[in-house]
Coordinates of C-alpha atoms and ligand atoms in Angstrom, one line a residue:
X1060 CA -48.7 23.0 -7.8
X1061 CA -48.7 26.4 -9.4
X1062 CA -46.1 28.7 -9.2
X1063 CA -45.5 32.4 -9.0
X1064 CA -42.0 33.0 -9.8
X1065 CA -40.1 36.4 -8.9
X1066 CA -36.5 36.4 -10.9
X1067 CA -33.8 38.3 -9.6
X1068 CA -31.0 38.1 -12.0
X1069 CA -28.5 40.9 -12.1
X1070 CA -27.9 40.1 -16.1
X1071 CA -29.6 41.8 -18.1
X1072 CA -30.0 39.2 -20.7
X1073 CA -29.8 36.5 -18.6
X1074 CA -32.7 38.1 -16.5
X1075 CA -34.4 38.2 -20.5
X1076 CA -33.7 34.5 -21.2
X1077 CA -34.7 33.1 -18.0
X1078 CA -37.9 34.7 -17.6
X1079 CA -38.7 33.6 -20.6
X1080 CA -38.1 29.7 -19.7
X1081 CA -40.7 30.3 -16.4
X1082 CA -43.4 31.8 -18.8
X1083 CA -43.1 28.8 -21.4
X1084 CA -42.9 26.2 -18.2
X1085 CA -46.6 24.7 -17.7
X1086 CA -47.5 25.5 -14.3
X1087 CA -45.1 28.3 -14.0
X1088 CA -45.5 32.2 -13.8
X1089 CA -43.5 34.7 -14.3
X1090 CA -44.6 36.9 -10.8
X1091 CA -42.0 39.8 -11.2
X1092 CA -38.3 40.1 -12.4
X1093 CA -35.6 42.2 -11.6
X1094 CA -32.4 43.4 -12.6
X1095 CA -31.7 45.1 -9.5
X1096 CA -31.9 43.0 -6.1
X1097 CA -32.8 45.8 -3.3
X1098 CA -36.1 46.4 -6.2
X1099 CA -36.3 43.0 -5.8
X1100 CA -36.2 43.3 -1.8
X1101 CA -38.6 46.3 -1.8
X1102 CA -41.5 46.2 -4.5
X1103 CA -41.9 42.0 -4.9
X1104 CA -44.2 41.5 -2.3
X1105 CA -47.1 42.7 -4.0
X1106 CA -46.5 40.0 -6.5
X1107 CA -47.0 37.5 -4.0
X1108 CA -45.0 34.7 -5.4
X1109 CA -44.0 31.5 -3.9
X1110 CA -40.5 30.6 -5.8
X1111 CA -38.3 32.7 -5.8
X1112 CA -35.0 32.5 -8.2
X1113 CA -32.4 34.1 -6.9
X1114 CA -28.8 34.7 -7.9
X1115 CA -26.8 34.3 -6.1
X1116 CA -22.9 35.2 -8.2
X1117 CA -23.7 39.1 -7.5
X1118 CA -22.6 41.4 -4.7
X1119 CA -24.4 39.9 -1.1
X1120 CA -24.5 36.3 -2.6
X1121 CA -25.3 34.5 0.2
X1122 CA -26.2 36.9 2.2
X1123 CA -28.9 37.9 -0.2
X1124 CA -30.7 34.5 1.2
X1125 CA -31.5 35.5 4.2
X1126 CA -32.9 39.0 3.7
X1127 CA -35.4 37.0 0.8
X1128 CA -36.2 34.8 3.4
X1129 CA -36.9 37.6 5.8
X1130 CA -39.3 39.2 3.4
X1131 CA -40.5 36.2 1.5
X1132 CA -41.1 34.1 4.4
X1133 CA -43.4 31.8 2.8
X1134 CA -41.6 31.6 -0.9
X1135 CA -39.3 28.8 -1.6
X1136 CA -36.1 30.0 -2.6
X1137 CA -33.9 28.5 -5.3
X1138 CA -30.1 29.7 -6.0
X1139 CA -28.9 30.4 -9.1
X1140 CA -25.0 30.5 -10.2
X1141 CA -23.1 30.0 -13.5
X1142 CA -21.6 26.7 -12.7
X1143 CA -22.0 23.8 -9.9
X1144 CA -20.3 24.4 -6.8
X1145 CA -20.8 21.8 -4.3
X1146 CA -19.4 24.3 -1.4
X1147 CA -21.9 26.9 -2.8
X1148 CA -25.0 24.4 -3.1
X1149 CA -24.5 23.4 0.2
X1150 CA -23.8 26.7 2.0
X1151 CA -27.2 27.8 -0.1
X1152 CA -29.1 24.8 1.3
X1153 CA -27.3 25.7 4.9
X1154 CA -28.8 29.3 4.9
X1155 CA -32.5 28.1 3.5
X1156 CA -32.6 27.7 0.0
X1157 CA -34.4 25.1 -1.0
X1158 CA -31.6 23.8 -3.9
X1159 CA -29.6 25.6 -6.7
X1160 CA -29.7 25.1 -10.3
X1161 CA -27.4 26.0 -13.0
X1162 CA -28.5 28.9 -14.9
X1163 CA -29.0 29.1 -17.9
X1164 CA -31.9 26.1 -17.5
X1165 CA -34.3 24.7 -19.3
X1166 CA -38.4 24.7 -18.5
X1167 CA -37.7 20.3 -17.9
X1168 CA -34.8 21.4 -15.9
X1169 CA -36.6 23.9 -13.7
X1170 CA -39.5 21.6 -13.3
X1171 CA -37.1 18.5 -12.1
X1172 CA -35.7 20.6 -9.6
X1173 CA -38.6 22.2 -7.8
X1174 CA -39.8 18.3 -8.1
X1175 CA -36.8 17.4 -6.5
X1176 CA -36.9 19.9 -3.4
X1177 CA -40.9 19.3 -3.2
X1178 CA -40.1 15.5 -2.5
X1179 CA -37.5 15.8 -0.3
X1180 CA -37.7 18.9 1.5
X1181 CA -34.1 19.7 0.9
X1182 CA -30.6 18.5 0.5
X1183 CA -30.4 18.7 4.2
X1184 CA -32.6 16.0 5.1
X1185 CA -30.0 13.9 2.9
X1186 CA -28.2 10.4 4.5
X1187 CA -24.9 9.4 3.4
X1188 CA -24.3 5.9 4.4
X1189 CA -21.1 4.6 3.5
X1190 CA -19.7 1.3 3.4
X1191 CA -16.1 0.1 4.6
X1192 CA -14.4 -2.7 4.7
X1193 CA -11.3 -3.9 6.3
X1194 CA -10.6 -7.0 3.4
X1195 CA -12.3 -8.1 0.4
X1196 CA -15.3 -10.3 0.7
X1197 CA -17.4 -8.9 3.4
X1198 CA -20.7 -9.1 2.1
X1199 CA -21.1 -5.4 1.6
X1200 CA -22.1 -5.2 -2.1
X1201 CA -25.1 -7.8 -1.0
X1202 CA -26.1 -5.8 1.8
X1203 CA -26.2 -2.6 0.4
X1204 CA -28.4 -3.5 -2.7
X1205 CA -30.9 -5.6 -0.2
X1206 CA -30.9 -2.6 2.5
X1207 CA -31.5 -0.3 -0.3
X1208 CA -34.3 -2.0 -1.4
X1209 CA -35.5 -2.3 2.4
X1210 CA -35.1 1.7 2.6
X1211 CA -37.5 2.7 -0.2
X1212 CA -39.6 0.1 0.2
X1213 CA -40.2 1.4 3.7
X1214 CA -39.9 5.2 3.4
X1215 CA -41.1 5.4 -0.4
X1216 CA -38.7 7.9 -0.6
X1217 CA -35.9 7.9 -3.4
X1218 CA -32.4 5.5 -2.4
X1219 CA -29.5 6.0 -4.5
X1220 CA -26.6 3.3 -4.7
X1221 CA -22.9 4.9 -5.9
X1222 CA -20.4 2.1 -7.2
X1223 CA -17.0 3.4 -5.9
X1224 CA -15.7 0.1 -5.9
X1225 CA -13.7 1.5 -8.6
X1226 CA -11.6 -1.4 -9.8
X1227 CA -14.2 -4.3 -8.2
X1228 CA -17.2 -3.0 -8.1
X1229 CA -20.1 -5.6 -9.5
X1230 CA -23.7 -3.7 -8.7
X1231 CA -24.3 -3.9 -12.3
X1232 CA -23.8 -7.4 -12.2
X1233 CA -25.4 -7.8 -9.1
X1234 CA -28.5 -5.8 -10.6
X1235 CA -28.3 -7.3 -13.9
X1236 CA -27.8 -4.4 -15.9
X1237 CA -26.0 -3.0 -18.3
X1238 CA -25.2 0.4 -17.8
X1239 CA -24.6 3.1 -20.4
X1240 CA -23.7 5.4 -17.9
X1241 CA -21.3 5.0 -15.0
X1242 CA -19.7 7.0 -12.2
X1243 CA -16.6 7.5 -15.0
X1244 CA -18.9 9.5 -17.0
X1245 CA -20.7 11.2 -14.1
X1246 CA -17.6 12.4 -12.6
X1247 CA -16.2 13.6 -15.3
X1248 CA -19.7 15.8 -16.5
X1249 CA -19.9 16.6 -12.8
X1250 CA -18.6 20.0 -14.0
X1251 CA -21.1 20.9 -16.4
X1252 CA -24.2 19.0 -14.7
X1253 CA -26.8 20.0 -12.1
X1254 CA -28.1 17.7 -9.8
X1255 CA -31.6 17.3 -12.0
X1256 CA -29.1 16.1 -15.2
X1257 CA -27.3 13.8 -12.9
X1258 CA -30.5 12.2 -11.7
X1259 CA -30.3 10.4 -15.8
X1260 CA -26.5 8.7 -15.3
X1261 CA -28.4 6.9 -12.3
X1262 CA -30.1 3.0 -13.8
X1263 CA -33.7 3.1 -11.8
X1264 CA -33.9 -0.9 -10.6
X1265 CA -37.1 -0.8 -8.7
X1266 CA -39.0 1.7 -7.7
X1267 CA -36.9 4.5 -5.8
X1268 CA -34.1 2.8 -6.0
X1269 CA -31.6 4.0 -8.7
X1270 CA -27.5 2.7 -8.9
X1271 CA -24.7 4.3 -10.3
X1272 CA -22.6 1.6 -11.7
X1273 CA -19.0 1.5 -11.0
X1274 CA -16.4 1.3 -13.4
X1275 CA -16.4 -1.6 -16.6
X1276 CA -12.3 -2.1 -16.3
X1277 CA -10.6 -1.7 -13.2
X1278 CA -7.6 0.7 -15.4
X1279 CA -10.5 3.0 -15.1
X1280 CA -9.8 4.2 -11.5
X1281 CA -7.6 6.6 -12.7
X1282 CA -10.3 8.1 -14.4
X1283 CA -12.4 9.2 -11.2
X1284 CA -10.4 11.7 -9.2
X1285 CA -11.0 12.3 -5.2
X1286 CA -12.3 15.8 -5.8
X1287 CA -14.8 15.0 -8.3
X1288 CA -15.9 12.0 -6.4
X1289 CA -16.6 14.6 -3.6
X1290 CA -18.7 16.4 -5.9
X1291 CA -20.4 13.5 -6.9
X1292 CA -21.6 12.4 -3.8
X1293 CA -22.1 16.2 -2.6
X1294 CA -24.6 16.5 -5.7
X1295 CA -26.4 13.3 -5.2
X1296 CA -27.4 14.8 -2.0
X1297 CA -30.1 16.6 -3.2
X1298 CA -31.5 13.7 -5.2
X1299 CA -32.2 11.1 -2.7
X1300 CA -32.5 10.4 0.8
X1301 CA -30.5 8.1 1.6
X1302 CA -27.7 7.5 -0.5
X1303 CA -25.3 4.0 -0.3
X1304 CA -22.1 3.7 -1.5
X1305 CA -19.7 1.2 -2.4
X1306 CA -16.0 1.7 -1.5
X1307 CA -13.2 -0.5 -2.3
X1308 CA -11.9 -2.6 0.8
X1309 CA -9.2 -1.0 2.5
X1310 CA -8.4 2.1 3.4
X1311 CA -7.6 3.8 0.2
X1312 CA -8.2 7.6 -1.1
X1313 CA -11.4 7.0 -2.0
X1314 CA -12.5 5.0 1.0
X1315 CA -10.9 7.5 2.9
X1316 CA -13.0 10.2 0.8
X1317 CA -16.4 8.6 0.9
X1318 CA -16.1 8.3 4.8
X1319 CA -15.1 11.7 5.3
X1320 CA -18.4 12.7 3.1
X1321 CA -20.7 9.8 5.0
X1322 CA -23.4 10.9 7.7
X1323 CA -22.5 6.8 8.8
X1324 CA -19.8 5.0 7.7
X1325 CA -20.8 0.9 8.1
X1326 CA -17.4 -0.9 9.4
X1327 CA -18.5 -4.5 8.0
X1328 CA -16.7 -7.9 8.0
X1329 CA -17.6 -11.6 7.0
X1330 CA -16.8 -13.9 9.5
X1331 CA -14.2 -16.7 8.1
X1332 CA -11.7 -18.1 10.0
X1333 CA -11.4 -16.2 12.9
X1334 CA -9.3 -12.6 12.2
X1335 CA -12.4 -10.7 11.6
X1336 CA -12.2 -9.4 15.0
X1337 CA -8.7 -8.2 14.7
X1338 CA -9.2 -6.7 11.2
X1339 CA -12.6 -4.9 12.7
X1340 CA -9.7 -3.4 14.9
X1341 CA -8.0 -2.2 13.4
X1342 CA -10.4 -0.7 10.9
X1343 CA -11.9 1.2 13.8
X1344 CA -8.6 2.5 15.2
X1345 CA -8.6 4.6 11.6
X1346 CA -11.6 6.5 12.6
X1347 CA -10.8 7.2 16.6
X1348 CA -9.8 10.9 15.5
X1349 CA -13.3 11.2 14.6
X1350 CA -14.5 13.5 17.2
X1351 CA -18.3 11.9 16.7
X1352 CA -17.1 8.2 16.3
X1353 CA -19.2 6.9 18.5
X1354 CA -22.2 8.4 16.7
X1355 CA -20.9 8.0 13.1
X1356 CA -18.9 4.8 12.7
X1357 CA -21.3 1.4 13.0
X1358 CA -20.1 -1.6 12.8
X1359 CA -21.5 -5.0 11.0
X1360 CA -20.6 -8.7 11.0
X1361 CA -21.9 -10.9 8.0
X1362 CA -22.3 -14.8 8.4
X1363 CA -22.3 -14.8 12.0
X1364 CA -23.4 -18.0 13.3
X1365 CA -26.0 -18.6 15.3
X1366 CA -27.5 -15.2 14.6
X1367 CA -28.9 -14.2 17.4
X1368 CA -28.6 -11.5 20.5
X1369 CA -26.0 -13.6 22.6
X1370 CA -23.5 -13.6 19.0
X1371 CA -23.9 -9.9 19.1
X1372 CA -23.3 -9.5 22.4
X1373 CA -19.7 -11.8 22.5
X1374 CA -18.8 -9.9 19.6
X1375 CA -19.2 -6.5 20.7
X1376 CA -17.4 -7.1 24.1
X1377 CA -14.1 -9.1 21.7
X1378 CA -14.3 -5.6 19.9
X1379 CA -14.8 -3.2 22.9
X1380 CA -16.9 -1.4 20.6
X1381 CA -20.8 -1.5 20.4
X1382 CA -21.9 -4.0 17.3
X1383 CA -24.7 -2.2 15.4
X1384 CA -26.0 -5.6 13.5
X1385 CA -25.0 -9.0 12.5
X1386 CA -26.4 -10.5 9.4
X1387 CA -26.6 -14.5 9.4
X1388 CA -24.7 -17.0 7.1
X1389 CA -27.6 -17.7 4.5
X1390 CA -25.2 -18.6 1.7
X1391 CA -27.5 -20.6 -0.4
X1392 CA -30.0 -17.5 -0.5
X1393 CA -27.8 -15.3 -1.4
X1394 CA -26.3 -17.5 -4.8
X1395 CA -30.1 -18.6 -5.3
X1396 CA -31.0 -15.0 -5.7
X1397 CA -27.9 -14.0 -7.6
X1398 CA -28.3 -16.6 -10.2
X1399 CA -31.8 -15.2 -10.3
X1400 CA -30.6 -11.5 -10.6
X1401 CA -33.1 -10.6 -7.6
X1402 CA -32.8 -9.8 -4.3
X1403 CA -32.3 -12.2 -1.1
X1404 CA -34.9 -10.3 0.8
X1405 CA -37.7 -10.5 -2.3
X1406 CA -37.2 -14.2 -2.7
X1407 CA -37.3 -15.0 0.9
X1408 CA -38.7 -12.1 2.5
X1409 CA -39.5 -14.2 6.1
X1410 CA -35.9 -15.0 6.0
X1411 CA -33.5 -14.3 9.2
X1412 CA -31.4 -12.1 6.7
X1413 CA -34.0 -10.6 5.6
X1414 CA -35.6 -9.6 9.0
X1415 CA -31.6 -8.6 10.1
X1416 CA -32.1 -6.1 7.1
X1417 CA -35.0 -5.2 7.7
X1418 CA -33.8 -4.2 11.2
X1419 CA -31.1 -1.9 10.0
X1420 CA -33.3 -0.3 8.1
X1421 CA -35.4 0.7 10.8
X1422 CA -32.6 1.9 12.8
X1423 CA -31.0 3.7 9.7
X1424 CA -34.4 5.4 9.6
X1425 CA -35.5 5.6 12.9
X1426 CA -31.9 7.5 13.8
X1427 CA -33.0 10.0 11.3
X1428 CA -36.0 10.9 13.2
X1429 CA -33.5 11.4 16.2
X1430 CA -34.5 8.1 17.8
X1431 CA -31.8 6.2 19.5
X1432 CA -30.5 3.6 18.2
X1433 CA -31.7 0.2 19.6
X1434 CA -29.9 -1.3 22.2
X1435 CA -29.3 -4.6 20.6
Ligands
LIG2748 N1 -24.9 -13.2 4.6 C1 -24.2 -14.0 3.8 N2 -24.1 -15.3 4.1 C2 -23.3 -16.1 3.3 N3 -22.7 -15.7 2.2 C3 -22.8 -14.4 1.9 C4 -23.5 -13.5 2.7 N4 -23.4 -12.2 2.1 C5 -22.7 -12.4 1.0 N5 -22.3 -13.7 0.9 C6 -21.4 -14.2 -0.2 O1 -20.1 -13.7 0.0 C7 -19.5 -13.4 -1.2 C8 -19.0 -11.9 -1.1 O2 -20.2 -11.1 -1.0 P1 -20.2 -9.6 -1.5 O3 -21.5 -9.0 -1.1 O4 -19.9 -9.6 -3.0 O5 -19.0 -9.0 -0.6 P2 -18.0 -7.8 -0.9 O6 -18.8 -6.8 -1.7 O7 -17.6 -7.3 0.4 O8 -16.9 -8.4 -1.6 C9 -20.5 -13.7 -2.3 O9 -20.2 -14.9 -2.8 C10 -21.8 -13.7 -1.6 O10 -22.7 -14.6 -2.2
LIG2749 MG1 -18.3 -5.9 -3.5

């Protein structure tokens, strides 16, 4: 796609520099720039352009949005500011923009980001999905690496897995790799990245699917504050559609955070001797001042034996609360594929855990569509 770029820019220099990057960008023009916005407003249209770069640090800031959109209404608008700001990014996005980079930014920069918005529409279309535990040991770290795979194989659109497990978390070993980058670093250049820089602290393990591994030593969880991790997860947004994440079990600050940030948060537990139900609980009473509970908080059973409707059904009505899946006890799978470093549901894709993942995924994507979730 070409583009035809109108900068408004009320820095002088700024407005110099950055018109300069559009003209040396391959399949970027430089339409029209201005210093002055209402110019901007008035005489643009002849330009005809289709991006627009807007800034949005000057007098009007957001506000400025709208009346672009009013008389660009087939240009894709892109925000501009000084520095990320997750609340400004978002309210951008909110009011129509397509994304917001960090200014100033380089030709690869500007590229990644319209490359960004052009694959996934916008941040909006983003899903959270947030996995919680009650105790240790519930099988989450192995469903969320299979049902990411399940996602993008499905949707072909990009899944990204955040390792907040801080002092636990084992997706690198899970996924065999050996990161240079982890959420340590990535929280603490949140400050100075935008979300096309952060897209490189992400490992790609298949394709669409990229991790961000959690920390090496567990002394590190000191390292990643509650703040930045918002930020984190708030800047992933507009890199992937769905985004996983890995929280340590319990309810914790950042468990706490992560759910607060989630479009779903999972509830999941392995069943083992017979308190699962109880812990489940109790787990659920945490979120019950959650105005959209119903809606928002899911809940999960791993190793339930035999895994089949009638299970489901006895375990929702123990709980007096709807169970969303159950995932069976396929133990020897899972270790097989583990000491293979792949993935249950590549080596035994006609598996029942497979097909159980395979199910969520539908529904996770299927409920984005607005259809209901299934009944059982
Ligand atoms: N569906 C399953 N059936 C049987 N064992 C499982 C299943 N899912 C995971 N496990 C095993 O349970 C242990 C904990 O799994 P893991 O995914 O690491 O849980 P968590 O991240 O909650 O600690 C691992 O040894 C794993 O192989
Ligand atoms: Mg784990």
């Amino acid at each position: 796609m070409e583009y035809r770029v109108l900068l408004a820019e009320s820095d002088r220099l700024m407005l110099e520099r950055l018109g300069q990057v559009v003209n040396d960008t391959p399949n970027f023009t430089l339409a029209a720039k201005f210093q002055n916005v209402s110019d901007a407003l008035g005489q643009g249209t002849v330009f005809n352009p289709n991006l627009i770069l807007l800034d949005i640090e000057q007098p009007g800031g957001m506000g400025l949005i709208d009346e672009f959109k009013k008389v660009y209404p087939t240009a894709a608008i892109l925000c501009m500011g000084e520095k990320w700001q997750a609340e400004n990014a978002s309210h951008s996005v909110k009011a129509g923009a397509k994304g917001y980079i960090i200014k100033p930014f380089t030709g690869v920069e500007l590229q990644e980001t319209v490359d960004t918005f052009s694959r996934l529409g916008s941040e909006a279309g983003s899903e959270t999905l947030v996995f919680f535990s009650p105790k240790g040991k519930s099988g989450k770290t192995t469903l969320i690496a299979n049902l990411a795979m399940a996602l993008a194989r499905k949707t072909r659109e990009p899944v990204g897995i955040i390792d907040a497990d801080l002092q636990f978390g084992d997706m690198a070993v899970f996924f065999n790799l050996a990161p240079q980058t982890t959420i340590v670093e990535a929280v603490r250049d949140t400050k100075f990245l935008s979300p096309a820089s952060l897209s490189s602290y992400y490992m790609p393990v298949a394709p669409n699917v990229s991790v961000l591994c959690g920390t090496k030593t567990p002394n590190m969880i000191d390292k990643v504050s509650i703040h930045r991790l918002e930020n984190l997860i708030a800047m992933s947004r507009s890199l992937f559609r769905y985004i996983l994440i890995d929280v340590p079990a319990g309810f914790n600050p950042t468990s706490i955070a992560a759910a607060e940030a989630s479009t779903t948060t999972f509830v999941m537990s392995m069943i083992n001797g017979g308190y699962e139900i109880d812990h489940m609980k109790r787990a659920l009473d945490i979120f019950r001042d959650w105005e959209d509970m119903e809606t928002r908080v899911k809940t999960i059973f791993t190793r339930v034996e035999p895994c089949d409707s009638r299970s489901k059904l006895e375990l929702s009505q123990k709980l007096g609360y709807p169970v969303t899946e159950i995932i069976p006890n396929e133990y020897t799978i899972v270790s097989d594929a583990a000491d293979k470093g792949k993935m249950a549901t590549d080596i035994r894709p006609d598996s029942p855990l497979s097909r159980q993942v395979d199910r969520l995924a539908d529904n996770i994507i299927g409920r984005q569509h607005r259809i209901r979730w299934a009944a059982s």
